[in-house]
Short mmCIF file of C-alpha atoms and ligand atoms in Angstrom, two decimals:
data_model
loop_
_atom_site.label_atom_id
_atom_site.label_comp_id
_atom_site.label_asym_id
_atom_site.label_seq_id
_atom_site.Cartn_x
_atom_site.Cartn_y
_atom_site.Cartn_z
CA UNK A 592 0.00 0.00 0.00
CA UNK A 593 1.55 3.12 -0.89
CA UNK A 594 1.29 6.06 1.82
CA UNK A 595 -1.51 8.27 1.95
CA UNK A 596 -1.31 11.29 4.38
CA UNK A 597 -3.33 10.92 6.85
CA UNK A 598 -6.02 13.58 8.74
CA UNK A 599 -5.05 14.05 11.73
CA UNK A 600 -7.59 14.61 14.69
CA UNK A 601 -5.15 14.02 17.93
CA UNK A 602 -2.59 16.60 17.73
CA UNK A 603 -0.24 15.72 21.37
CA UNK A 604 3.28 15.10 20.57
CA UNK A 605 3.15 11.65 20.73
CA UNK A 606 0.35 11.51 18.14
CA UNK A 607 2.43 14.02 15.49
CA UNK A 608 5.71 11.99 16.64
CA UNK A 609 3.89 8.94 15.09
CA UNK A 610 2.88 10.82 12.34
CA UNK A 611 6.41 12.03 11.38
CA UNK A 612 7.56 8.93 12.00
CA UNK A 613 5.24 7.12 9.26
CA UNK A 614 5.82 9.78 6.84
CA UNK A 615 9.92 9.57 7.07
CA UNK A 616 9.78 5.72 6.67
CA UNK A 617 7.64 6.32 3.58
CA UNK A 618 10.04 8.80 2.49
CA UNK A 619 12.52 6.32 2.65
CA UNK A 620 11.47 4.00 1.10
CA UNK A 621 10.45 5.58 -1.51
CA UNK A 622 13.55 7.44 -2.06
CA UNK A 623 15.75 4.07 -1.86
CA UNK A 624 13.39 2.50 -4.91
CA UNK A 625 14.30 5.28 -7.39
CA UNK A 626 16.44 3.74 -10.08
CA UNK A 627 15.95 5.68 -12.96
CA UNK A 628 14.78 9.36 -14.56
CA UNK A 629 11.83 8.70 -14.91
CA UNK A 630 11.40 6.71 -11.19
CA UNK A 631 12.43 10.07 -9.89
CA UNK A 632 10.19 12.78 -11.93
CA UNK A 633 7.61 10.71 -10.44
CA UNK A 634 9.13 10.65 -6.88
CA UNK A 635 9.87 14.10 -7.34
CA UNK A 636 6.07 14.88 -8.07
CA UNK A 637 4.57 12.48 -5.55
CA UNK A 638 6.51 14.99 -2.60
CA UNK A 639 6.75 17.76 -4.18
CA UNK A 640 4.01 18.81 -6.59
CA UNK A 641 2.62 22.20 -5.68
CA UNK A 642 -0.83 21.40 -6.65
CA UNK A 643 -1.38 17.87 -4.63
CA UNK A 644 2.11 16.70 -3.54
CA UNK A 645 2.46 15.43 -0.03
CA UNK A 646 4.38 18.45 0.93
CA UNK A 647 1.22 20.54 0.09
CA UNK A 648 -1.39 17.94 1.70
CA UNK A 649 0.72 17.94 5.16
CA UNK A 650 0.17 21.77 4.95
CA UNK A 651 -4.00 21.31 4.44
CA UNK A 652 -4.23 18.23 6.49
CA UNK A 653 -1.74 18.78 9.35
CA UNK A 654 -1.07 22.06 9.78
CA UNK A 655 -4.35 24.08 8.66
CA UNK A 656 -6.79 21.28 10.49
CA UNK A 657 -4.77 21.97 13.95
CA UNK A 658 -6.50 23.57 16.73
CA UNK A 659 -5.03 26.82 18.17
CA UNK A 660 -2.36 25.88 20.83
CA UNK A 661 -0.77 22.69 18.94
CA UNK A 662 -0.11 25.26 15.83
CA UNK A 663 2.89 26.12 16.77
CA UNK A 664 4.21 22.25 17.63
CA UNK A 665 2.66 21.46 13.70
CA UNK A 666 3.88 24.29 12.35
CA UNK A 667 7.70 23.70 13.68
CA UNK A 668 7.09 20.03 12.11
CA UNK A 669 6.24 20.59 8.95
CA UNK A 670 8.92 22.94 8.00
CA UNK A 671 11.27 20.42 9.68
CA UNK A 672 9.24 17.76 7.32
CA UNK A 673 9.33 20.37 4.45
CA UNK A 674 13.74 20.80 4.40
CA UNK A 675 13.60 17.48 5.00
CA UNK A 676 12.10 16.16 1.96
CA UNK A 677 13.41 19.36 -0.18
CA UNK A 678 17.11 18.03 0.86
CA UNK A 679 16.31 14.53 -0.15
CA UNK A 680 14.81 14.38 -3.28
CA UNK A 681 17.31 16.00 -5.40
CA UNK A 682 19.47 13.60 -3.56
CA UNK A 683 17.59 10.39 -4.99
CA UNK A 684 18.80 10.74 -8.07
CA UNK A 685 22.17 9.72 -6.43
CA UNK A 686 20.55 6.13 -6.93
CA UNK A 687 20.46 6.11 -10.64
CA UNK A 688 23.44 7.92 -11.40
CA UNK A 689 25.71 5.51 -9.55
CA UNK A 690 24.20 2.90 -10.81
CA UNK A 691 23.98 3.42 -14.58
CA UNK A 692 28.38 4.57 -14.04
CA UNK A 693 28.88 1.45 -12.42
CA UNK A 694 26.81 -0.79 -15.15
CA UNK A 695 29.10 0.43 -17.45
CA UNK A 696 31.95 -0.23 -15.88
CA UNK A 697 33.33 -3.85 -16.99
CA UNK A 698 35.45 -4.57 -13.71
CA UNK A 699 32.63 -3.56 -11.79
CA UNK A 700 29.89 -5.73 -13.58
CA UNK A 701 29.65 -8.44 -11.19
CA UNK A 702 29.13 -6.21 -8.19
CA UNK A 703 26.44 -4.27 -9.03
CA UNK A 704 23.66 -5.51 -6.56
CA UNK A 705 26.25 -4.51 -3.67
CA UNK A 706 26.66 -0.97 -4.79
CA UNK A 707 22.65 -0.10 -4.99
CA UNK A 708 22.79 -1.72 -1.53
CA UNK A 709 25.36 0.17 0.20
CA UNK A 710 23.84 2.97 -1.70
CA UNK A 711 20.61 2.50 -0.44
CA UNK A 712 22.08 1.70 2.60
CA UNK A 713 23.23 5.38 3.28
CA UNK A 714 20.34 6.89 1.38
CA UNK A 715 18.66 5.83 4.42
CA UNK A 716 21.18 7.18 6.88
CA UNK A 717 20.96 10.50 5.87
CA UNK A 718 16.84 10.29 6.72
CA UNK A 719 17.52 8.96 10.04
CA UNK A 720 18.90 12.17 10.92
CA UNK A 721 16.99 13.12 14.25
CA UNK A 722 15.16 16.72 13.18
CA UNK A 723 14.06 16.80 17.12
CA UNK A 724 17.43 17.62 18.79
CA UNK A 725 18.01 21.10 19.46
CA UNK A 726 19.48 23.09 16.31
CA UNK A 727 22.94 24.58 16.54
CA UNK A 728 22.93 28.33 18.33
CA UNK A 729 24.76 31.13 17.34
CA UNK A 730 25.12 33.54 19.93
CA UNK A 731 24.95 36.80 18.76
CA UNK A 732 27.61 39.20 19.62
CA UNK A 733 27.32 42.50 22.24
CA UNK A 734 29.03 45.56 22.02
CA UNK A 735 32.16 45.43 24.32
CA UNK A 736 31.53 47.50 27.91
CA UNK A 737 34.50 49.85 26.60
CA UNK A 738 33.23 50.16 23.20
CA UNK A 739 29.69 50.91 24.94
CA UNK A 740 30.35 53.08 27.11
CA UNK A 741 32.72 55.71 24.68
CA UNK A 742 29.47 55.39 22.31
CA UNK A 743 27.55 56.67 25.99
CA UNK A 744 30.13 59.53 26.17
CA UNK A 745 30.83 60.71 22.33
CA UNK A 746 26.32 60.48 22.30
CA UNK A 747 26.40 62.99 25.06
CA UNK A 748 28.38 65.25 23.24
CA UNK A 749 26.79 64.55 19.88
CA UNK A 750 23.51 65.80 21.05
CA UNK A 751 25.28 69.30 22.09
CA UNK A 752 26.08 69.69 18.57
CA UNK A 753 29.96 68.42 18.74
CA UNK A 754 31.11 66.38 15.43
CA UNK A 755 33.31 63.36 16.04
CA UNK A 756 36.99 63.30 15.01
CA UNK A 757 39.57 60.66 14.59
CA UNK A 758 43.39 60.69 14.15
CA UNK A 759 46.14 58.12 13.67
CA UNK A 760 47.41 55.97 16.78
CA UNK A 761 51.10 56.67 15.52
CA UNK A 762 52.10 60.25 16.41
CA UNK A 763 55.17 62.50 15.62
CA UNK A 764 56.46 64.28 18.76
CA UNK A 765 55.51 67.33 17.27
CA UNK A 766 51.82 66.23 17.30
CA UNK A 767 51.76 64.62 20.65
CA UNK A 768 53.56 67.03 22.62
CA UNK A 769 55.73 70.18 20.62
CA UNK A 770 51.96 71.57 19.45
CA UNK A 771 50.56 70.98 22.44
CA UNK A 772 52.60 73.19 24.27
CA UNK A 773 54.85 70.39 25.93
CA UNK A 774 58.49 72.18 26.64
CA UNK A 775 61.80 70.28 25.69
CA UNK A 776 62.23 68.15 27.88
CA UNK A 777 58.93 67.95 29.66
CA UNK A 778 58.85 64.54 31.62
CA UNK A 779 55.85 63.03 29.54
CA UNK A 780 58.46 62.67 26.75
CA UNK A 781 60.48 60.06 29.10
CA UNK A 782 60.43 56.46 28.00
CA UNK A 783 59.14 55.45 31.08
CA UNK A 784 56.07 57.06 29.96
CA UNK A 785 55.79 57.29 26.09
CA UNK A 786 56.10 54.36 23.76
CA UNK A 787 58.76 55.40 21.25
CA UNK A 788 59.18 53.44 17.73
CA UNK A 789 62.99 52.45 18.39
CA UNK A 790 65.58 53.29 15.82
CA UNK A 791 64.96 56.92 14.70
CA UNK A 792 67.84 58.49 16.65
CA UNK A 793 68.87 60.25 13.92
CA UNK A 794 65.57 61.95 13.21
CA UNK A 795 65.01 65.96 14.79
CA UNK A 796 63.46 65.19 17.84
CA UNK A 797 59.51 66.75 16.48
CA UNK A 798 59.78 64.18 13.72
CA UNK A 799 60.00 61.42 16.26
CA UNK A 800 57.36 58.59 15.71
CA UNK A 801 55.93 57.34 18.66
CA UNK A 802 52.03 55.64 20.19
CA UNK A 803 50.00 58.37 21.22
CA UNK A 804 49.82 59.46 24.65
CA UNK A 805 46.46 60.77 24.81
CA UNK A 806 43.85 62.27 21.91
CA UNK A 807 45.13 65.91 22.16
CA UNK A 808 46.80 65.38 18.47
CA UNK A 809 43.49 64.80 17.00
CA UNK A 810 42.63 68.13 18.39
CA UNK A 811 45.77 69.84 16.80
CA UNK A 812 44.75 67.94 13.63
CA UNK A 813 41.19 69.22 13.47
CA UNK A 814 42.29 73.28 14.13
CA UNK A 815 44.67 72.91 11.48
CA UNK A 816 41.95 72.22 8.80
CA UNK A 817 38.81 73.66 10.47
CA UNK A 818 38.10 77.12 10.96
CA UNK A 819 36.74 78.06 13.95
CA UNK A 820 33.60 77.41 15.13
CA UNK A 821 35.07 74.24 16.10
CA UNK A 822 33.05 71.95 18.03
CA UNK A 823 34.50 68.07 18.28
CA UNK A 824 35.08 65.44 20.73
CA UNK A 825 37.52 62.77 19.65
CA UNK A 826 37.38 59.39 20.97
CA UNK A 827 40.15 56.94 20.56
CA UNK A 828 42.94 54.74 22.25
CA UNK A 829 46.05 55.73 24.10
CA UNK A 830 49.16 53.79 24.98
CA UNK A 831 51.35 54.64 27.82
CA UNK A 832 54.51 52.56 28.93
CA UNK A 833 53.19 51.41 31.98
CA UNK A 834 52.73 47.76 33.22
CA UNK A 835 49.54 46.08 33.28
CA UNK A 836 47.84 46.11 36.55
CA UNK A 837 44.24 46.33 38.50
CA UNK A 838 43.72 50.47 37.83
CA UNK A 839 46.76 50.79 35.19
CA UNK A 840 46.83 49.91 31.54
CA UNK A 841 49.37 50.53 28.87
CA UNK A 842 46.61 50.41 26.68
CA UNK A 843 42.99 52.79 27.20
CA UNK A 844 40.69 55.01 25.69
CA UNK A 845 39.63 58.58 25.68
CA UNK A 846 37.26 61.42 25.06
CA UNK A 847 38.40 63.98 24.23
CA UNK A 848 36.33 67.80 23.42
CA UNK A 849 37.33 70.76 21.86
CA UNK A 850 35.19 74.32 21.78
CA UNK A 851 36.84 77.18 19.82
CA UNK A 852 34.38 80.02 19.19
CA UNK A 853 34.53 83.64 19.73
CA UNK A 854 33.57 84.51 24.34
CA UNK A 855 33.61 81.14 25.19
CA UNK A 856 34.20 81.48 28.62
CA UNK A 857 35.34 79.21 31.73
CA UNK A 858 31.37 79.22 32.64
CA UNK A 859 30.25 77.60 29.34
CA UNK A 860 33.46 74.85 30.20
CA UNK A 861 31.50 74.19 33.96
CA UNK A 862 28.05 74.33 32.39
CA UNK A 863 28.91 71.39 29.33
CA UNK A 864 31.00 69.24 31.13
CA UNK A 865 28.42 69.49 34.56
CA UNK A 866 25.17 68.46 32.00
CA UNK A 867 27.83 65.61 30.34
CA UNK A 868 28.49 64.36 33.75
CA UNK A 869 24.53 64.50 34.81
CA UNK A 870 23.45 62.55 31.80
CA UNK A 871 26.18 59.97 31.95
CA UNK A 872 25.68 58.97 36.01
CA UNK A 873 22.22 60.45 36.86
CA UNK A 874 20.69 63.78 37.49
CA UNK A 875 21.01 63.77 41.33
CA UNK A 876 24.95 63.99 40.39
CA UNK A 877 26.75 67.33 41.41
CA UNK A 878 30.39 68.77 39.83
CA UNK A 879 33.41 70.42 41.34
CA UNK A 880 36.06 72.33 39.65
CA UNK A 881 39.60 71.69 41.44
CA UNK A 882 42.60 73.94 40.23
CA UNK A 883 45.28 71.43 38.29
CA UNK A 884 48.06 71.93 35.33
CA UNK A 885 48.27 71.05 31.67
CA UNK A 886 50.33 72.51 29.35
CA UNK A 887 48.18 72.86 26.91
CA UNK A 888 45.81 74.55 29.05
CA UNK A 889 45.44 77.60 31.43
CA UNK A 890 43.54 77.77 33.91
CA UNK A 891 43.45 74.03 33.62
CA UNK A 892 40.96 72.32 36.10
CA UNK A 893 40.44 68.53 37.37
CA UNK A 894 37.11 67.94 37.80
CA UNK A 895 35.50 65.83 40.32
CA UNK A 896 31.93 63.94 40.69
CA UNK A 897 30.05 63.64 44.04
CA UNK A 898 30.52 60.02 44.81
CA UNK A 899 28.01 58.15 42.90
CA UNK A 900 28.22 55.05 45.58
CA UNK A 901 27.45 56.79 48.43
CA UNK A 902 25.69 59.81 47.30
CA UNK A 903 28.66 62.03 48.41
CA UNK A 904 28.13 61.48 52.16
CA UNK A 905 31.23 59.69 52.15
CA UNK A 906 30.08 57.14 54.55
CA UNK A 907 27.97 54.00 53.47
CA UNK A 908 26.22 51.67 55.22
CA UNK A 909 27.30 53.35 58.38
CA UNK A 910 30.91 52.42 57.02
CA UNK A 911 33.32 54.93 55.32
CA UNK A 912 32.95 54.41 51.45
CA UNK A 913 35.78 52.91 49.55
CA UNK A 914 34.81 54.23 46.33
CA UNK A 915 35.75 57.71 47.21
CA UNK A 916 38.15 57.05 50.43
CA UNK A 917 35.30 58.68 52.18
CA UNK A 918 35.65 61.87 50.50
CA UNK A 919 32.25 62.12 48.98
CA UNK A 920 33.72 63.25 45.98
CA UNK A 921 35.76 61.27 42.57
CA UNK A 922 38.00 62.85 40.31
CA UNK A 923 37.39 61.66 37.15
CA UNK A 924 38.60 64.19 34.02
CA UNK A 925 40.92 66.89 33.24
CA UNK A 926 39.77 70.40 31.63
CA UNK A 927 40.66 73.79 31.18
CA UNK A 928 40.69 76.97 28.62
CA UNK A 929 43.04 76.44 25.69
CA UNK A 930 46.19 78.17 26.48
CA UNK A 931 46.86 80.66 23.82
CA UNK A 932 50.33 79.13 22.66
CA UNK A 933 48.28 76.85 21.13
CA UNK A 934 46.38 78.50 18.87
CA UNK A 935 50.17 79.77 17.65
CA UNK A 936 50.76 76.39 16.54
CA UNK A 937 47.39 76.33 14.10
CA UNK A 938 47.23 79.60 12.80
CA UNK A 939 44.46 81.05 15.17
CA UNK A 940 43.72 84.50 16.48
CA UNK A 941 44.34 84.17 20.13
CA UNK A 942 43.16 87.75 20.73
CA UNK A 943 39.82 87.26 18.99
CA UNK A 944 39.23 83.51 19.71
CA UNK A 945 39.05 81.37 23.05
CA UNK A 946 37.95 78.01 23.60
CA UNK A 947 38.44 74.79 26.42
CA UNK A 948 39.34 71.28 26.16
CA UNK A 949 38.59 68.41 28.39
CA UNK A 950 39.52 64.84 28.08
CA UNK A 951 38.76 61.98 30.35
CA UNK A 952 39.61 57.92 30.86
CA UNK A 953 36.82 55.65 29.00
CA UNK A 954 37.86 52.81 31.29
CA UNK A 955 37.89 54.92 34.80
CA UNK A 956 33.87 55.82 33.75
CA UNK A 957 33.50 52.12 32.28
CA UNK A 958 34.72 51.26 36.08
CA UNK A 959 32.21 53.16 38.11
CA UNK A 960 29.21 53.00 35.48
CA UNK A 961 29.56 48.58 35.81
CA UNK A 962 31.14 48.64 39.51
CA UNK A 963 34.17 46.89 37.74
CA UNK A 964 36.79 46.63 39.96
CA UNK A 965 40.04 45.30 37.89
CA UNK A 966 41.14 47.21 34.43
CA UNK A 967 42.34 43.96 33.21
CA UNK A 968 38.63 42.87 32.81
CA UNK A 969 38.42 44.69 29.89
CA UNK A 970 41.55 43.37 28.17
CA UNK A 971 41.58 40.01 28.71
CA UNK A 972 38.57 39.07 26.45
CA UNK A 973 37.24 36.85 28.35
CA UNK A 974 33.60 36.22 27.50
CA UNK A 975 32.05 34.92 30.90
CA UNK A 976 32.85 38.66 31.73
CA UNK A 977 31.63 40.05 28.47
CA UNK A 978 28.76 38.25 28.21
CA UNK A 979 27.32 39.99 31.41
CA UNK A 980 26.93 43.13 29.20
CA UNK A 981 25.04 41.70 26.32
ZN1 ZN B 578 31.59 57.36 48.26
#
């Protein structure tokens, strides 16, 4: 009797499992007797025929005659059933192929009932293949918390109005430190801080290649071929010579912003950066300006956040808070107005034009946004720690 798909009227699991089981030995069989062309057209018709093929009648019967909550069970079935018996028909014709090579094939003759066997043989080892074991998974990858949270920062800033800016990882000296107002000999130029590219001795000491220090070049970069208004923040990684350990990196990232404009004063510096710092930890957040030095800034400024872990009391659950030593307060970036020797080194007016810079540590903000307490974390790539920001 050849099969007939049947109507189905008990749709639990172990009534389709039956089902699917009676249709895949049919299958099977079926597929093993094809021997020729014309065996197959018919084959192919008989499963796949749009009009009536058994394909189309497990759709009508099966799937279209279940009640509500089994439809998704039937539905999953069929289109299991459906690749099923779209893989294995093409391959039937395997059968007849081998068989009409071999026929002709004089030292071969003798053998040819063993060949359809074994051929059949594994015909019907490919339809054993179990379509209810889960499928293969392929997790889908997450942005990395670093990545994330200088996307966080650079969207702050974006929404102000500032354009984004990159520049190359490999510096000159002049770049890095000459344009930024660094003197000879400033200490940030020794090796135990900067990453030189050896062998260039002979080279005038601004020519110097070396892995930036920080993302000030960009900023050097973007005044020599932007007019003022200027408006950027440049994100990026930095490389320092320092050794690897649970708050120091010799590899990070940074933000840094630029404003050039005509009365841009220290007040619009505290207003930006005390909105930035509100809509990257919270409203409830409050700023302080502390006096500091950079040379390519003056008055320069570190600027400190009341401590987001104990609400700046300093204390926390009745303990002194380790997150800010009990200060209330955590320094987090470095700003200030642009000192005027620096618009020397771009060709600006210094006496019509001011502006401020700030740049701060995408890791130290990474830190205190995730309550990460080991740099390393983010460097070591491993994905149990990742995964946790997916
Ligand atoms: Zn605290």
């Amino acid at each position: 009797m050849p099969y007939t798909v049947p109507k189905l009227s008990d749709f639990s699991a172990p009534a389709l499992d039956a089902a699917m089981r009676e249709l895949l030995s049919a299958l099977d069989q079926e597929s093993a007797a094809v021997v020729s062309e014309n065996d197959w057209k018919a084959f192919r018709d008989r499963w796949m025929a749009r009009k009536n093929g058994i394909l189309t009648q497990i759709n009508d019967l099966w799937l279209k005659g279940a009640p509500g909550p089994s439809k998704r069970d039937v539905g999953q079935l069929v289109n299991a059933l459906r690749l099923l018996v779209e893989d294995r028909v093409p391959k039937a014709r395997g059968n007849f192929d081998t068989f009409e090579d071999v026929v002709g094939h004089p030292t071969l003759r003798g053998s040819v009932g063993e060949v359809i066997a074994l051929k059949r043989k594994r015909t019907a080892m490919v339809a054993s293949v179990d379509i209810t074991l889960p499928g293969i998974r392929r997790p889908i990858g997450a942005e990395h918390p670093v990545i994330k949270t200088m996307n966080e920062i650079v969207g702050v800033f974006r929404n102000l109005g500032y354009s984004v800016e990159e520049g190359p990882e490999i510096e000159t000296d002049y770049y890095n430190f000459e344009a930024l107002n660094f003197p000879p000999n400033h200490p940030a130029r020794d090796t135990q801080d900067t990453l030189f590219i050896a062998g260039q001795e002979s080279k005038p000491l601004r020519d110097r290649l070396l892995l930036r220090t920080h993302t000030s070049p960009v900023q050097i970069h973007t005044m020599q071929k932007m007019k003022p208004p200027v408006r950027v923040v440049c994100p990026g990684k930095v490389h320092r010579n320092d050794a690897l350990d649970a708050t120091h990196s010799p590899i990070f990232h940074q933000v840094e912003g630029l404003a050039v404009d005509t009365n841009i004063t220290f007040c619009d510096l505290k207003g930006t950066l005390d909105h930035a710092m509100k809509a990257l930890f919270g409203s409830s957040v409050k700023t302080r300006f502390y006096p500091s030095f950079f040379p390519f800034t003056e008055p320069s400024a570190d600027v400190q956040i009341s401590c987001i872990f104990c609400d700046g009391k300093g204390v926390r659950d009745g303990a002194p808070c380790r997150n800010c030593k009990a200060s209330g307060w955590i320094e987090l970036l470095g700003c200030g107005m642009v000192d005027p020797n620096v618009y020397g080194f771009v060709d600006y007016d210094p006496a019509r034009l001011s502006g401020f810079a700030f740049g701060m540590g995408v890791e130290r903000i990474a830190i205190l946004k995730y309550g990460v307490d080991d740099i390393e974390l983010f460097f070591q790539g491993d994905v149990r720690f990742l995964e946790q920001f997916g």
